Amino acid sequence: MENRRQLVFSFVIRLLGFFVLLMRSSRGDINYSVPEETKIGHVIGNIAKDLGLSAKTLSTRKARLDADDDGKVYCDILSSGDLVVAERIDREEMCGPKTECSLKYEIILENPLQLHRVMIEVQDINDHSPVFASDMIKFEIRESAMKGARFAVNGAHDADIGQNGVQSYVLQNNAHFSFDVHAKPGGGKYGELVLNKELDREQQRELTLTLTAKDGGNPQRSGTAVIHVTILDANDNVPVFSQSVYKVNVPESAALGTVVATVTATDADEGANGDVTYEFGYLSEELNRLFKLNEKTGDIILDGQVDFEKESRYELSIQGKDGAGLASFASVIVEVSDVNDNPPAIFLKSVQNPVPENAAPGTEVGIINVQDKDTGKNKQVHCSIQQNVPFQLIPSIKNYFSIVTTSELDREQVAEYNITITATDEGMPPLSSSKVIHLSVSDVNDNPPVFDEQSYSAYVAENNKAGTSICSVTARDPDWRQNGTVLYSLLPSEVNGVPVSSFLSINADTGVIHAVRSFDYEQFRSLKVQVVSRDNGSPPLSSNATVSVFITDENDNSPQILYPAPEGKSLMTEMVPKAALSGSLVSKVIAVDADSGQNAWLSYRIVKSTDPGLFSMGVHSGEIRVQRDISESDSMKQNLVISVRDNGQPPLSATCSVYLLISDNLAEVPELKDMTYEEKSSKLTSYLIIALVSVSTFFLTFIILILAVRFCRRRKPRLLFDGAVAIPSAYLPPNYAEVEGAGTLRSSYNYDAYLTTGSHTSDFKFIRSYNDSTLPAGGTLRKSPDDSNIITFSEAGEEGVFLPCAQ
Ligand SMILES: *[C@@H]1O[C@H](CO)[C@@H](O)[C@H](O)[C@H]1NC(C)=O
Ligand SMILES: *[C@@H]1O[C@H](CO)[C@@H](O)[C@H](O)[C@H]1NC(C)=O
Ligand SMILES: *[C@@H]1O[C@H](CO)[C@@H](O)[C@H](O)[C@H]1NC(C)=O
């Protein structure tokens, strides 16, 4: 189509040229045409013929060509009159882009001078190809360029003109661009690359297209250029995470600084558009504290301590952003795994404190609950109770345990328990914890008071003051407070028909026993009382003990002289035969002492005598004997003053007078009454005699009586009769009479003694010694000099002190 049009066009042009040629010819000009680049010698036309001259004429007339303006002459006239090409004719050189191009000459003929104009039109031939300004046309197009975008490309140039100029462009087939040609204002053409389909740098970074320009000559010529399109990046890609959700597992024990996970996002863009930085989405304060994100590497770093028990799962939102701000998101799920980091905890849910000591075995005293915050095996807990306490753990529902007693409790032995309960879990390694539960045992009144001794002995000297404390008893009760508070009392009883309370009293609190009155050893020597101790419990418990109070003797009785009768009352005169030999018994003084022991051990002395050498006194027997044979010169009437003294501290004594008449016949004593009582009447004398006789009779009767009684009962105490006077051997104090060897008291400290209740005529009693069996044989007994109540007793070389009331 295009070609055809071009053909028509060129035809019209030629036709026009022809008419012009005709007009010129008509004016006498000669017109020729010759294609450029014809070979030298090419005949353009025959001038001779065209001028109507013969060739010969031409040569004779020296026809020659002359160029205007001394221009170059490309043609030559041959002798034949032919106009031939003499030099290479290049239209482009001569006329450039001008469409009209002709060589204008004048033919000069001489003889006559004639001028003819010749115009040779130079015709274009297609001897040039289109040429682009450069072989390589470079473009940088952003991949974001829109469809329809245009990019101007300079057209190719073809030196030829007309049909031989650039007629069309052909762009190499490609997916993205087409090529449009436009006329430039003011002539010329330019092309445009038109983007038909968007570019994608990420698919293809550059494009090389060949653009071909074609002319319309025949043969057709073409020229090519390479269009190089560099596709510039546009931030058209978002970063893409390798996973949309990252799941990681972290043990709760993970150290700070541990990389928990690494997220990666890639961005297909380049440069800053492809540089991905990471950041967290919204995070709670706690999460912010726990995790840090390396914005370059995408490492999520543990920055705090995770705790499975607090939170086992965290979800972090992460943004990956490229330099231009395109972003995408991913989430990281951090699952915290359990580590056995929690020891079991023991909680005391209830406790019965105190536990009464009479609680039956199996009584529940407390409930504990054990908890472990860990999971799985780390949560499995075993519980145990320490050994050697009477408690055990009984598992109950879930993690509850009962603490029950396993045996009877006794507050008096163990009043409180510290029970250690240990709980251990099954983790690796196991953790354990323990708790101490304090349990106290409360009292029950289960113990009666117990006296230190079952029987007490106390010694008290007679003539004590009323109110004297005699001894104290102690009973102990291990129970608590009032259950163990002991009160003392005396069990009512009678002593000799008198209530015991009139003799003794006890301090209810202290157990100190007091004498209510003064005791008299000579009245009674001991008394026995039951002491009761009672606690304050409800009901109270009690026990009793026996207290024996022994009254010890004091020297409070003077010796009593029974014979001879005391002075003034009766007058006794002993008859001493004149022939009495030295050593013969004359008389015997008899005295008694109501006290006992040393206090009753009497000794006799002659204090005063008429003839000091005549009579001697048995110190302990009281016997008066003749010391030497009586001679005629001795006075008939002998008078002795006798002192009887006991061995007490201080000693007490009594005196009496004995009148002795040395005579064989009572009648020989005319002035008997003058011996002492010269002035007394005969009436008095007769009274005396009567009294003497009656006393003697009575005494004899008495002696016989005693003898009989003693003989019947014991047969032991022998009575010595010497002369008219009977003296019981038991009258002698025991130490004196029976102490042997090294002072060991053998058979007895016991002795019998006569006691009198006062008057001479009253009856005597036998009182048996009380300490018959209190001393074991082999011990030594002696009286302490400073304290008459303390008796020191030593046995087998050991010495001890017997305190009254301690036993
Ligand atoms: C029990 O523990 C307490 C306090 O630690 C202590 O004072 C007490 O003596 C302990 N008791 C026993 C019986 O160990
Ligand atoms: C004494 O024992 C009784 C039971 O016999 C008991 O109820 C009471 O609490 C006890 N008193 C004290 C102070 O422990
Ligand atoms: C004294 O105690 C004994 C046992 O210790 C008991 O047999 C006796 O009955 C008690 N006497 C009195 C009067 O309580």
PDB file of C-alpha atoms and ligand atoms in Angstrom, residues 454 491 530 532 542-545, ligand 3:
ATOM      1  CA  GLN A 454       5.802 -42.784 151.763  1.00  0.00           C
ATOM      2  CA  LEU A 491      -6.259 -36.715 157.711  1.00  0.00           C
ATOM      3  CA  GLN A 530      -1.635 -39.268 157.735  1.00  0.00           C
ATOM      4  CA  VAL A 532      -3.004 -36.103 152.303  1.00  0.00           C
ATOM      5  CA  SER A 542      -4.803 -37.402 145.941  1.00  0.00           C
ATOM      6  CA  SER A 543      -2.344 -39.566 147.791  1.00  0.00           C
ATOM      7  CA  ASN A 544      -1.269 -39.912 151.343  1.00  0.00           C
ATOM      8  CA  ALA A 545       1.816 -40.448 153.416  1.00  0.00           C
TER       9      ALA A 545
HETATM   10  C1  LIG B   3      -3.675 -43.866 151.685  1.00  0.00           C
HETATM   11  O1  LIG B   3      -3.062 -44.399 150.484  1.00  0.00           O
HETATM   12  C2  LIG B   3      -3.163 -45.813 150.383  1.00  0.00           C
HETATM   13  C3  LIG B   3      -2.456 -46.229 149.138  1.00  0.00           C
HETATM   14  O2  LIG B   3      -1.473 -45.366 148.843  1.00  0.00           O
HETATM   15  C4  LIG B   3      -4.618 -46.227 150.334  1.00  0.00           C
HETATM   16  O3  LIG B   3      -4.693 -47.631 150.291  1.00  0.00           O
HETATM   17  C5  LIG B   3      -5.299 -45.724 151.538  1.00  0.00           C
HETATM   18  O4  LIG B   3      -6.683 -46.001 151.455  1.00  0.00           O
HETATM   19  C6  LIG B   3      -5.119 -44.231 151.686  1.00  0.00           C
HETATM   20  N1  LIG B   3      -5.742 -43.801 152.900  1.00  0.00           N
HETATM   21  C7  LIG B   3      -6.529 -42.783 152.981  1.00  0.00           C
HETATM   22  C8  LIG B   3      -7.124 -42.547 154.314  1.00  0.00           C
HETATM   23  O5  LIG B   3      -6.740 -42.082 151.999  1.00  0.00           O
END
